[in-house]
Coordinates of C-alpha atoms and ligand atoms in Angstrom, one line a residue:
M1327 CA 0.0 0.0 0.0
S1328 CA 1.2 3.5 -0.7
T1329 CA 2.4 5.7 2.1
L1330 CA 2.4 8.9 -0.1
S1331 CA 0.2 11.8 0.9
A1332 CA -2.7 12.7 -1.3
A1333 CA -0.8 15.7 -2.6
Q1334 CA 2.3 13.7 -3.5
M1335 CA 0.1 11.1 -5.2
S1336 CA -1.7 13.8 -7.2
A1337 CA 1.7 15.3 -8.2
R1338 CA 3.0 11.9 -9.4
R1339 CA -0.3 11.3 -11.3
E1340 CA 0.1 14.7 -13.0
S1341 CA 3.6 13.8 -14.1
V1342 CA 2.4 10.5 -15.6
V1343 CA -0.6 12.2 -17.3
A1344 CA 1.7 14.9 -18.8
A1345 CA 4.1 12.2 -20.1
L1346 CA 1.4 10.1 -21.6
S1347 CA -0.5 13.0 -23.2
S1348 CA 2.7 14.3 -24.9
P1349 CA 2.2 14.9 -28.7
D1350 CA 5.1 12.5 -29.2
L1351 CA 2.9 9.6 -28.1
A1352 CA -0.3 10.9 -29.9
S1353 CA -0.1 8.1 -32.5
I1354 CA -0.5 5.4 -29.8
V1355 CA -2.2 7.2 -26.8
D1356 CA -5.8 8.1 -27.6
L1357 CA -6.8 9.3 -24.1
V1358 CA -5.5 9.2 -20.5
V1359 CA -8.3 8.8 -18.0
W1360 CA -8.6 8.9 -14.2
V1361 CA -10.9 10.3 -11.4
E1362 CA -10.4 13.1 -9.0
A1363 CA -12.4 15.0 -6.3
D1364 CA -15.1 17.3 -7.6
R1365 CA -13.7 20.8 -7.0
D1366 CA -17.2 22.4 -7.0
D1367 CA -18.5 20.0 -4.4
P1368 CA -15.7 17.9 -2.7
S1369 CA -18.3 16.2 -0.5
S1370 CA -19.9 14.5 -3.6
G1371 CA -18.3 11.6 -5.4
P1372 CA -15.3 11.9 -7.7
V1373 CA -15.5 13.2 -11.3
A1374 CA -14.0 11.5 -14.3
V1375 CA -11.2 13.2 -16.1
A1376 CA -9.9 12.6 -19.7
A1377 CA -6.8 14.1 -21.3
S1378 CA -5.0 13.9 -24.5
H1379 CA -2.5 16.0 -26.4
V1380 CA -5.4 18.3 -27.5
G1381 CA -6.7 19.2 -24.0
R1382 CA -8.4 18.0 -20.8
V1383 CA -12.0 17.6 -19.7
R1384 CA -13.8 16.8 -16.5
L1385 CA -16.8 14.7 -17.1
H1386 CA -19.7 15.0 -14.7
L1387 CA -22.4 12.3 -14.3
D1388 CA -25.1 14.9 -15.2
G1389 CA -23.5 15.1 -18.7
R1390 CA -21.6 18.3 -18.2
H1391 CA -18.2 18.6 -19.9
E1392 CA -16.0 21.0 -18.0
V1393 CA -13.1 21.7 -20.3
C1394 CA -10.0 22.5 -18.2
E1395 CA -7.3 23.0 -20.9
G1396 CA -7.3 23.3 -24.7
L1397 CA -10.0 21.3 -26.6
D1398 CA -12.4 18.7 -25.2
P1399 CA -10.8 15.3 -26.1
I1400 CA -14.2 13.7 -25.7
A1401 CA -16.2 15.9 -27.9
N1402 CA -18.8 13.3 -28.8
E1403 CA -20.6 10.7 -26.6
D1404 CA -23.1 9.6 -29.2
A1405 CA -23.8 5.8 -28.8
M1406 CA -25.3 5.8 -32.3
A1407 CA -22.2 7.4 -33.9
F1408 CA -21.0 6.0 -37.3
L1409 CA -24.5 4.7 -38.1
P1410 CA -26.0 3.6 -40.4
Y1411 CA -23.2 1.0 -41.0
E1412 CA -22.3 2.4 -44.3
R1413 CA -20.9 5.4 -42.4
E1414 CA -18.5 3.2 -40.4
C1415 CA -17.5 1.4 -43.6
A1416 CA -16.9 4.6 -45.5
S1417 CA -14.4 5.8 -42.9
P1418 CA -13.4 2.8 -40.9
G1419 CA -10.7 4.6 -39.1
P1420 CA -8.3 4.5 -37.4
R1421 CA -9.6 7.8 -36.3
T1422 CA -8.5 10.5 -33.8
S1423 CA -10.3 11.2 -30.5
R1424 CA -11.8 14.4 -32.0
E1425 CA -13.4 12.4 -34.8
N1426 CA -14.4 9.6 -32.5
A1427 CA -17.3 9.1 -30.0
Y1428 CA -17.2 7.7 -26.4
P1429 CA -20.6 6.8 -25.2
Y1430 CA -21.4 7.0 -21.4
A1431 CA -17.9 8.2 -20.9
A1432 CA -18.3 9.6 -17.3
S1433 CA -20.2 6.6 -15.9
R1434 CA -17.9 4.1 -17.5
I1435 CA -14.7 5.8 -16.4
L1436 CA -16.1 6.2 -12.9
S1437 CA -17.0 2.5 -12.7
L1438 CA -13.5 1.4 -13.6
F1439 CA -12.0 3.5 -10.8
A1440 CA -14.6 2.5 -8.1
D1441 CA -12.9 -0.7 -6.8
P1442 CA -11.2 -0.2 -3.4
T1443 CA -8.0 -2.1 -4.2
R1444 CA -7.9 -3.1 -7.9
S1445 CA -8.5 0.2 -9.8
P1446 CA -5.5 1.7 -11.4
D1447 CA -4.4 5.3 -10.8
V1448 CA -4.5 6.1 -14.5
A1449 CA -5.9 4.2 -17.4
V1450 CA -4.5 4.6 -20.9
V1451 CA -6.8 4.2 -24.0
H1452 CA -4.8 2.9 -27.0
T1453 CA -5.5 4.7 -30.2
P1454 CA -7.5 2.5 -32.5
R1455 CA -4.5 2.4 -34.9
H1456 CA -2.0 1.2 -32.2
F1457 CA -0.5 -2.2 -33.2
F1458 CA 1.4 -3.8 -30.3
P1459 CA 2.0 -7.5 -31.0
E1460 CA 5.0 -7.5 -28.7
Q1461 CA 2.7 -6.8 -25.8
G1462 CA -0.2 -9.1 -26.8
G1463 CA -1.9 -6.8 -29.4
H1464 CA -3.5 -8.1 -32.6
V1465 CA -4.5 -7.0 -36.1
G1466 CA -8.0 -6.6 -34.8
E1467 CA -8.3 -5.0 -31.4
H1468 CA -10.7 -3.9 -28.7
G1469 CA -10.5 -2.5 -25.2
S1470 CA -11.0 1.2 -26.0
L1471 CA -13.7 3.5 -24.5
D1472 CA -14.6 4.3 -28.1
V1473 CA -18.0 3.5 -29.7
I1474 CA -17.0 0.9 -32.3
Q1475 CA -14.9 -1.2 -29.9
S1476 CA -17.6 -0.8 -27.2
R1477 CA -20.5 -1.7 -29.5
A1478 CA -21.8 -5.3 -29.2
P1479 CA -24.8 -6.6 -31.1
L1480 CA -28.1 -7.0 -29.2
L1481 CA -31.0 -9.1 -30.5
L1482 CA -34.1 -10.3 -28.8
S1483 CA -36.3 -12.9 -30.4
G1484 CA -39.0 -15.5 -30.1
R1485 CA -41.6 -16.0 -27.5
G1486 CA -42.7 -12.9 -25.7
V1487 CA -40.7 -10.5 -27.9
A1488 CA -42.4 -7.9 -30.1
A1489 CA -41.4 -8.5 -33.8
R1490 CA -40.0 -5.1 -34.9
G1491 CA -37.0 -6.0 -37.0
I1492 CA -34.0 -3.7 -36.8
V1493 CA -34.6 -0.5 -34.9
D1494 CA -32.4 2.6 -34.6
E1495 CA -31.8 2.3 -30.9
H1496 CA -29.1 1.0 -28.4
A1497 CA -28.9 -0.4 -24.9
R1498 CA -26.0 -1.3 -22.6
L1499 CA -24.5 -4.7 -21.8
V1500 CA -25.4 -4.3 -18.1
D1501 CA -29.0 -4.4 -19.3
V1502 CA -28.6 -8.1 -20.4
C1503 CA -28.6 -9.6 -16.9
P1504 CA -31.8 -7.9 -15.8
T1505 CA -33.4 -8.6 -19.2
L1506 CA -32.6 -12.3 -19.0
A1507 CA -33.7 -12.5 -15.4
T1508 CA -37.0 -10.8 -16.2
L1509 CA -37.6 -13.1 -19.1
A1510 CA -36.9 -16.1 -16.9
G1511 CA -39.5 -14.9 -14.4
V1512 CA -37.5 -13.0 -11.8
S1513 CA -39.7 -10.1 -10.5
G1514 CA -38.5 -6.5 -10.7
S1515 CA -38.0 -6.2 -7.0
D1516 CA -35.5 -9.1 -7.1
L1517 CA -33.3 -7.4 -9.7
Q1518 CA -30.7 -6.4 -7.1
D1519 CA -27.3 -7.4 -5.8
A1520 CA -26.7 -9.4 -2.6
E1521 CA -26.7 -6.2 -0.5
G1522 CA -30.1 -5.1 -1.9
D1523 CA -28.7 -2.4 -4.2
L1524 CA -30.2 -1.9 -7.6
L1525 CA -28.3 -3.2 -10.6
D1526 CA -26.6 -0.7 -12.9
G1527 CA -28.6 -2.1 -15.9
R1528 CA -32.4 -2.3 -16.5
A1529 CA -34.6 -4.9 -18.1
L1530 CA -35.3 -4.0 -21.7
T1531 CA -39.1 -4.4 -21.3
A1532 CA -39.9 -2.0 -24.1
Y1533 CA -39.0 -4.8 -26.6
L1534 CA -41.2 -7.4 -24.9
G1535 CA -44.8 -8.1 -25.9
D1536 CA -47.7 -7.9 -23.5
E1537 CA -48.0 -11.6 -23.2
Q1538 CA -47.2 -13.0 -19.7
V1539 CA -45.1 -16.1 -20.5
A1540 CA -45.9 -19.1 -18.4
K1541 CA -43.0 -21.5 -17.8
P1542 CA -40.4 -19.4 -19.6
K1543 CA -37.5 -20.9 -21.5
V1544 CA -34.8 -18.4 -22.2
I1545 CA -31.6 -18.9 -24.1
G1546 CA -28.9 -16.2 -24.0
I1547 CA -26.2 -16.5 -26.7
L1548 CA -22.9 -14.7 -26.7
W1549 CA -20.6 -14.6 -29.8
D1550 CA -17.4 -13.2 -28.4
G1551 CA -16.3 -10.1 -30.1
A1552 CA -18.9 -10.3 -32.9
H1553 CA -18.9 -6.9 -34.7
C1554 CA -22.4 -5.4 -34.4
G1555 CA -22.5 -3.6 -37.7
D1556 CA -21.1 -6.4 -39.8
L1557 CA -23.3 -9.0 -38.1
L1558 CA -26.4 -7.1 -39.0
H1559 CA -25.1 -6.3 -42.5
M1560 CA -24.3 -10.0 -43.2
A1561 CA -27.7 -11.0 -41.8
E1562 CA -29.5 -8.5 -44.1
S1563 CA -27.4 -9.7 -47.1
G1564 CA -28.5 -13.3 -46.5
E1565 CA -25.1 -14.6 -45.2
L1566 CA -26.2 -15.3 -41.6
P1567 CA -29.5 -17.2 -41.9
G1568 CA -29.6 -18.0 -38.2
I1569 CA -29.3 -14.3 -37.2
A1570 CA -31.8 -13.3 -39.9
R1571 CA -34.3 -15.8 -38.5
L1572 CA -33.9 -14.4 -35.0
I1573 CA -34.4 -10.8 -36.4
D1574 CA -37.5 -12.0 -38.3
H1575 CA -39.1 -13.1 -35.0
G1576 CA -37.9 -10.2 -32.9
V1577 CA -35.8 -7.1 -32.7
A1578 CA -32.2 -6.1 -33.2
L1579 CA -30.8 -2.8 -32.0
R1580 CA -28.8 -1.1 -34.7
G1581 CA -26.7 0.7 -32.0
G1582 CA -26.2 -2.6 -30.2
A1583 CA -25.3 -2.6 -26.6
V1584 CA -22.5 -0.5 -25.1
A1585 CA -19.8 -2.4 -23.3
H1586 CA -18.2 -1.3 -20.1
F1587 CA -14.6 0.1 -20.1
P1588 CA -12.2 -1.4 -20.8
S1589 CA -14.1 -3.1 -23.7
V1590 CA -12.3 -6.4 -23.0
T1591 CA -13.7 -9.9 -22.6
L1592 CA -13.9 -10.9 -19.0
T1593 CA -14.8 -7.4 -17.7
N1594 CA -17.8 -7.5 -20.0
H1595 CA -18.8 -11.1 -19.6
T1596 CA -19.0 -10.3 -15.9
S1597 CA -21.1 -7.1 -16.5
I1598 CA -23.4 -9.0 -18.9
L1599 CA -24.1 -11.7 -16.3
T1600 CA -24.2 -9.6 -13.2
G1601 CA -25.8 -6.4 -14.4
V1602 CA -23.2 -4.1 -12.8
G1603 CA -20.0 -2.4 -13.9
P1604 CA -16.4 -3.3 -13.1
G1605 CA -16.3 -1.0 -10.1
R1606 CA -18.9 -3.2 -8.4
H1607 CA -18.1 -6.7 -9.7
G1608 CA -14.4 -6.4 -9.4
V1609 CA -13.2 -7.9 -12.7
L1610 CA -11.6 -4.7 -13.9
G1611 CA -9.8 -6.0 -16.9
N1612 CA -8.4 -9.2 -18.5
V1613 CA -5.3 -8.4 -16.4
F1614 CA -5.1 -6.1 -13.4
Y1615 CA -3.3 -5.6 -10.1
D1616 CA -4.8 -6.0 -6.6
R1617 CA -3.2 -3.8 -4.0
G1618 CA -5.0 -5.8 -1.3
T1619 CA -3.1 -8.9 -2.1
A1620 CA -0.1 -7.2 -3.8
Q1621 CA -0.7 -9.7 -6.7
P1622 CA -1.3 -9.2 -10.4
V1623 CA -4.5 -11.0 -11.6
V1624 CA -4.6 -12.6 -15.0
A1625 CA -8.4 -13.1 -15.2
N1626 CA -9.0 -13.7 -18.9
D1627 CA -6.9 -16.8 -19.7
S1628 CA -8.1 -20.2 -20.7
A1629 CA -6.0 -21.6 -17.9
T1630 CA -7.9 -19.5 -15.2
W1631 CA -11.4 -19.1 -16.6
H1632 CA -12.8 -21.9 -14.6
R1633 CA -11.7 -20.0 -11.4
S1634 CA -13.3 -16.7 -12.4
A1635 CA -15.8 -16.6 -9.5
Q1636 CA -12.9 -16.1 -7.1
W1637 CA -12.5 -12.5 -8.4
L1638 CA -16.2 -11.5 -7.9
R1639 CA -16.8 -8.9 -5.2
P1640 CA -19.0 -10.1 -2.3
A1641 CA -22.1 -8.1 -3.2
V1642 CA -22.3 -9.6 -6.7
R1643 CA -25.1 -11.9 -7.8
T1644 CA -25.0 -13.7 -11.1
V1645 CA -28.1 -14.0 -13.3
F1646 CA -27.9 -17.8 -12.5
E1647 CA -28.2 -17.1 -8.8
M1648 CA -31.1 -14.6 -9.4
V1649 CA -33.0 -17.1 -11.5
N1650 CA -32.3 -20.1 -9.2
G1651 CA -33.7 -18.1 -6.4
C1652 CA -37.1 -18.3 -8.0
F1653 CA -37.3 -22.0 -8.4
P1654 CA -36.7 -24.9 -6.0
P1655 CA -33.9 -27.4 -7.0
G1656 CA -35.3 -30.3 -9.0
G1657 CA -34.2 -33.1 -11.3
S1658 CA -33.4 -30.9 -14.2
P1659 CA -31.0 -27.9 -14.2
R1660 CA -32.8 -24.6 -13.7
T1661 CA -29.9 -22.8 -15.2
A1662 CA -27.1 -23.9 -17.5
C1663 CA -23.9 -22.1 -18.6
V1664 CA -22.1 -23.4 -21.6
N1665 CA -18.5 -22.4 -22.3
E1666 CA -18.7 -19.4 -20.1
A1667 CA -16.3 -18.3 -17.4
V1668 CA -18.7 -16.3 -15.3
D1669 CA -20.8 -19.3 -14.2
R1670 CA -21.3 -19.0 -10.5
G1671 CA -24.6 -20.6 -9.3
A1672 CA -25.5 -22.3 -12.6
D1673 CA -26.9 -25.8 -12.1
Y1674 CA -25.0 -27.0 -15.2
S1675 CA -21.7 -25.4 -16.2
T1676 CA -18.9 -26.4 -18.5
M1677 CA -16.4 -24.7 -16.2
A1678 CA -17.7 -26.7 -13.2
I1679 CA -17.0 -29.8 -15.2
I1680 CA -13.4 -28.5 -15.8
R1681 CA -13.1 -27.7 -12.1
D1682 CA -14.3 -31.1 -11.1
S1683 CA -11.9 -32.8 -13.7
G1684 CA -9.0 -31.5 -11.7
I1685 CA -7.1 -30.5 -14.9
P1686 CA -4.8 -27.8 -13.4
S1687 CA -4.5 -25.8 -16.5
G1688 CA -8.3 -25.6 -17.0
A1689 CA -9.8 -25.2 -20.5
A1690 CA -6.2 -24.7 -21.8
G1691 CA -5.5 -28.3 -20.9
L1692 CA -8.5 -30.0 -22.4
G1693 CA -6.5 -30.7 -25.6
D1694 CA -7.5 -34.2 -26.9
R1695 CA -10.8 -34.2 -25.0
L1696 CA -12.1 -31.7 -27.5
P1697 CA -13.5 -32.7 -30.9
D1698 CA -11.1 -32.5 -33.8
A1699 CA -11.4 -29.2 -35.7
A1700 CA -10.5 -31.0 -38.9
N1701 CA -13.8 -32.8 -38.7
S1702 CA -16.0 -29.8 -37.9
I1703 CA -18.9 -29.4 -40.3
H1704 CA -19.2 -25.8 -39.1
L1705 CA -15.8 -24.7 -40.2
H1706 CA -16.4 -22.8 -43.5
N1707 CA -12.8 -22.4 -44.5
S1708 CA -10.4 -25.1 -43.4
A1709 CA -7.4 -22.7 -43.9
N1710 CA -8.5 -21.0 -40.8
R1711 CA -7.3 -23.9 -38.8
D1712 CA -3.8 -22.5 -39.4
D1713 CA -4.6 -19.9 -36.8
S1714 CA -4.2 -21.8 -33.5
Y1715 CA -6.7 -19.7 -31.6
Y1716 CA -9.3 -20.1 -34.4
S1717 CA -8.7 -23.9 -34.4
W1718 CA -9.0 -24.2 -30.7
G1719 CA -12.2 -22.0 -30.8
T1720 CA -13.6 -24.3 -33.4
Q1721 CA -13.1 -27.3 -31.1
V1722 CA -14.5 -25.5 -28.1
D1723 CA -17.6 -24.2 -30.0
D1724 CA -18.3 -27.6 -31.5
L1725 CA -18.4 -29.0 -28.0
G1726 CA -20.6 -26.1 -26.9
L1727 CA -23.2 -27.0 -29.5
E1728 CA -23.1 -30.6 -28.4
Q1729 CA -23.7 -29.5 -24.8
M1730 CA -26.6 -27.3 -26.0
R1731 CA -28.3 -30.3 -27.7
Q1732 CA -27.8 -32.4 -24.6
L1733 CA -29.3 -29.7 -22.4
W1734 CA -32.4 -29.5 -24.6
P1735 CA -33.8 -33.0 -25.1
S1736 CA -37.3 -31.6 -24.7
L1737 CA -39.0 -28.4 -23.6
E1738 CA -40.0 -29.8 -20.2
S1739 CA -36.5 -30.9 -19.2
A1740 CA -34.7 -27.9 -20.7
P1741 CA -33.3 -25.3 -18.2
T1742 CA -35.3 -22.2 -17.6
L1743 CA -32.2 -20.1 -18.5
T1744 CA -29.5 -21.4 -20.7
W1745 CA -26.4 -19.3 -21.5
W1746 CA -24.3 -20.3 -24.5
A1747 CA -21.0 -18.6 -25.2
S1748 CA -19.0 -19.0 -28.4
V1749 CA -15.4 -18.0 -28.9
V1750 CA -14.4 -18.5 -32.5
S1751 CA -15.8 -15.1 -33.4
D1752 CA -13.2 -13.4 -31.2
A1753 CA -10.5 -15.4 -32.9
G1754 CA -11.6 -14.4 -36.4
H1755 CA -11.8 -10.7 -35.5
H1756 CA -8.5 -10.6 -33.7
A1757 CA -6.8 -12.4 -36.6
G1758 CA -8.0 -10.1 -39.4
G1759 CA -10.0 -7.2 -37.9
P1760 CA -13.7 -6.5 -38.7
R1761 CA -14.9 -7.2 -42.3
S1762 CA -11.8 -9.4 -43.0
D1763 CA -12.4 -12.7 -44.6
I1764 CA -11.4 -14.6 -41.5
A1765 CA -13.7 -12.4 -39.3
R1766 CA -16.7 -13.0 -41.6
D1767 CA -15.8 -16.8 -41.7
S1768 CA -16.0 -16.8 -37.9
L1769 CA -19.5 -15.3 -38.0
R1770 CA -20.6 -17.8 -40.6
D1771 CA -19.3 -20.6 -38.4
C1772 CA -21.1 -19.3 -35.4
D1773 CA -24.3 -18.9 -37.5
S1774 CA -23.9 -22.5 -38.7
R1775 CA -23.9 -23.8 -35.1
L1776 CA -26.9 -21.5 -34.3
M1777 CA -28.8 -22.9 -37.3
S1778 CA -28.0 -26.4 -36.3
F1779 CA -29.4 -25.8 -32.8
L1780 CA -32.5 -24.0 -34.1
E1781 CA -33.1 -27.1 -36.4
H1782 CA -32.7 -29.3 -33.3
L1783 CA -35.5 -27.2 -31.6
D1784 CA -37.5 -27.3 -34.8
G1785 CA -37.3 -31.1 -34.8
L1786 CA -38.7 -31.1 -31.3
G1787 CA -41.4 -28.6 -32.4
I1788 CA -40.6 -26.2 -29.6
T1789 CA -38.7 -23.3 -31.3
D1790 CA -41.6 -20.9 -30.8
Q1791 CA -41.8 -21.7 -27.1
V1792 CA -38.3 -20.2 -26.6
T1793 CA -37.1 -16.6 -26.0
F1794 CA -33.6 -15.8 -27.4
L1795 CA -31.2 -13.0 -26.6
L1796 CA -28.0 -12.7 -28.6
T1797 CA -25.1 -10.4 -27.8
A1798 CA -21.3 -10.1 -27.6
D1799 CA -18.9 -8.7 -25.1
H1800 CA -17.3 -5.9 -27.2
G1801 CA -16.7 -4.8 -30.8
F1802 CA -13.6 -4.6 -32.8
E1803 CA -11.5 -2.2 -34.9
A1804 CA -8.5 -2.9 -37.2
S1805 CA -5.1 -1.5 -36.1
D1806 CA -2.6 -0.1 -38.4
P1807 CA 0.5 -2.3 -38.6
T1808 CA 2.7 0.8 -39.2
V1809 CA 1.7 2.4 -35.9
T1810 CA 3.8 0.7 -33.3
G1811 CA 5.6 1.6 -30.1
S1812 CA 5.2 1.8 -26.4
W1813 CA 4.6 4.5 -23.8
R1814 CA 6.8 2.6 -21.3
P1815 CA 10.0 4.5 -22.0
A1816 CA 8.2 7.8 -21.4
L1817 CA 7.0 6.5 -18.0
E1818 CA 10.3 5.1 -17.0
S1819 CA 12.0 8.4 -17.7
L1820 CA 10.0 9.9 -14.8
N1821 CA 11.7 7.8 -12.1
I1822 CA 8.3 7.2 -10.5
P1823 CA 7.7 3.6 -9.5
F1824 CA 4.8 2.1 -11.4
R1825 CA 3.2 -1.1 -12.8
D1826 CA 1.6 -1.2 -16.2
E1827 CA -0.9 -4.0 -16.5
G1828 CA -2.5 -4.8 -19.8
P1829 CA -0.8 -2.6 -21.0
G1830 CA -2.9 0.4 -20.1
F1831 CA -3.6 0.2 -16.3
I1832 CA -1.0 2.3 -14.6
Y1833 CA -0.6 1.7 -10.9
L1834 CA 1.7 4.2 -9.0
L1835 CA 3.5 2.3 -6.2
Ligands
ZN2693 ZN1 -14.2 -11.0 -26.0

C-alpha cells in the first residue's frame, strides 16, 4: 500500500498524465483517464477526467463537460455514432479522438475507478490504430472507450418479444442480466445485488410483448467479439440465416449494446451476467493488479477461466443465482452455462466440469478431450485452422453445440435459463479485424452452429416456445501495422515507481 500523501500522489499522477499526453505519443495514446475529487463539491463523489495532447476535460455524471485545458478530447458521446453501418465502412478509421465518439464516458470511467484495491491510478486508452503485438496486441483489437470497440450486437427474439425488425436504438451490456432474469420470471423487486442495491442495468421491457409467458424458457447467446455492424449487415445480405431468422421473429438494435470500459472480454462477460459495472463486480480487466493482495491477476486466460468466480466482489449476484432463487432445486437444471467463465450458481456449467476434472490448466489443458477441428462441419474455411486460436475455438464451439443439444432433449426438461457462449468469433476478428475474410468466416461458423441448434429445436417442435437474446462482449477495430511503439520508456524516464498491466492500467507504487 502507498504511504504517499494525497498531494504527493496527485503530483505523481500529473507527471504521468503529462508524459502520456505528450504529442510525441499521440499516435499510440488516444486518451488518459482517471478520477479526482469534484472541485465544485468535494463532498460529492469523484468526477471522471480525460486528457490527450489536445486538451483536458472533467466529465460529470449529469452530462456536463468541463473543459479545463485546450480542446475537449471527448467531444462526442453519441452511442449511435457512425451509423448507419455504411458510415462506419466509409471511414473505418483508425480515427482521432476528436473524430471519435465515447458513449457514457463519465459513468464508464467512474466505474473502472470505483474498486477499493484493484482500480489503477490512471488508465491509458490505446488509439484504434495502435499495433502492439510484442505486448499481446492483434491486427483486430478492442478495449477502448470508443464507440465501435464498445458496440456489441443485441437481438431479442422469439416467445414474448415484439417482432419489430432492426430499430435505430441502443442499450448497454449491463442491461442483459436484468433482461434475461425478467424473461426467466424474476420479479422486478428481485433485480438487485446481494446487498439489496439496484443493478446498474435495467430490463429491456420496451421490446417485450404484453403476453405474460408461463413456464419461460430463455436462451442467452454470446458470440465473443462479434462486430455489431457487420453482423447485421451480413444477416441482411442473407449470409447469416440464423441471425436473420432471429431478427424476423424479434428485434435487433442497430446501435447494439454499449460495453463497459475497458471493452475487454472478462470485464464485460461479468457485466453482462451480473448487471453491474467493473467498479462493483471487481473484474476490472483481463489483467489487473490487486493492491489488497499485492498480486497481479490474470483473469482472462483459458488456464484460469474456470476459477473466475474467485474474483467477484461479495455483493455480486450472477443471473444464474437470481433465476435459481425463483425455483426450488429439482431433477433438471434450472440454469445452464455453456463455455462461459462467469458461471457461479449455474446448475449446469462447462467450467464446473473442468473444475471437477482436476485439470490444473483448466480449459487450456482440455486438448485431446475436444472434438477434432478438422472434422468440424461448421468450419467454412479449413485454412482458418492454421490460426491456432481459431482452431481451438472451433473445437470448443463444436463441444458447446453438443452441450446445448444435450441440455435441450425436450421443452420440459430444458433449463429455464440457458447461456451459450462461443469464442471463435473473437479469434476471427483478432486475426483479421472487422470485415476481413477470417472475421466473416467466424461469424458464418457461429451462425452455422446456431442454425444447427435451431433445427434441433424445430425437430422437437418447440422453437416458438423459446425466447432468445443474442449479444457479444465488445466490438472490434482494425489496427494499423505501421503504428507501433510503447509509452513505457516515457513513463520510465519519470523515475516514478509504477506497474503497467494490460498494458494500459497504470498503478503508482
Ligand atoms: Zn471478447
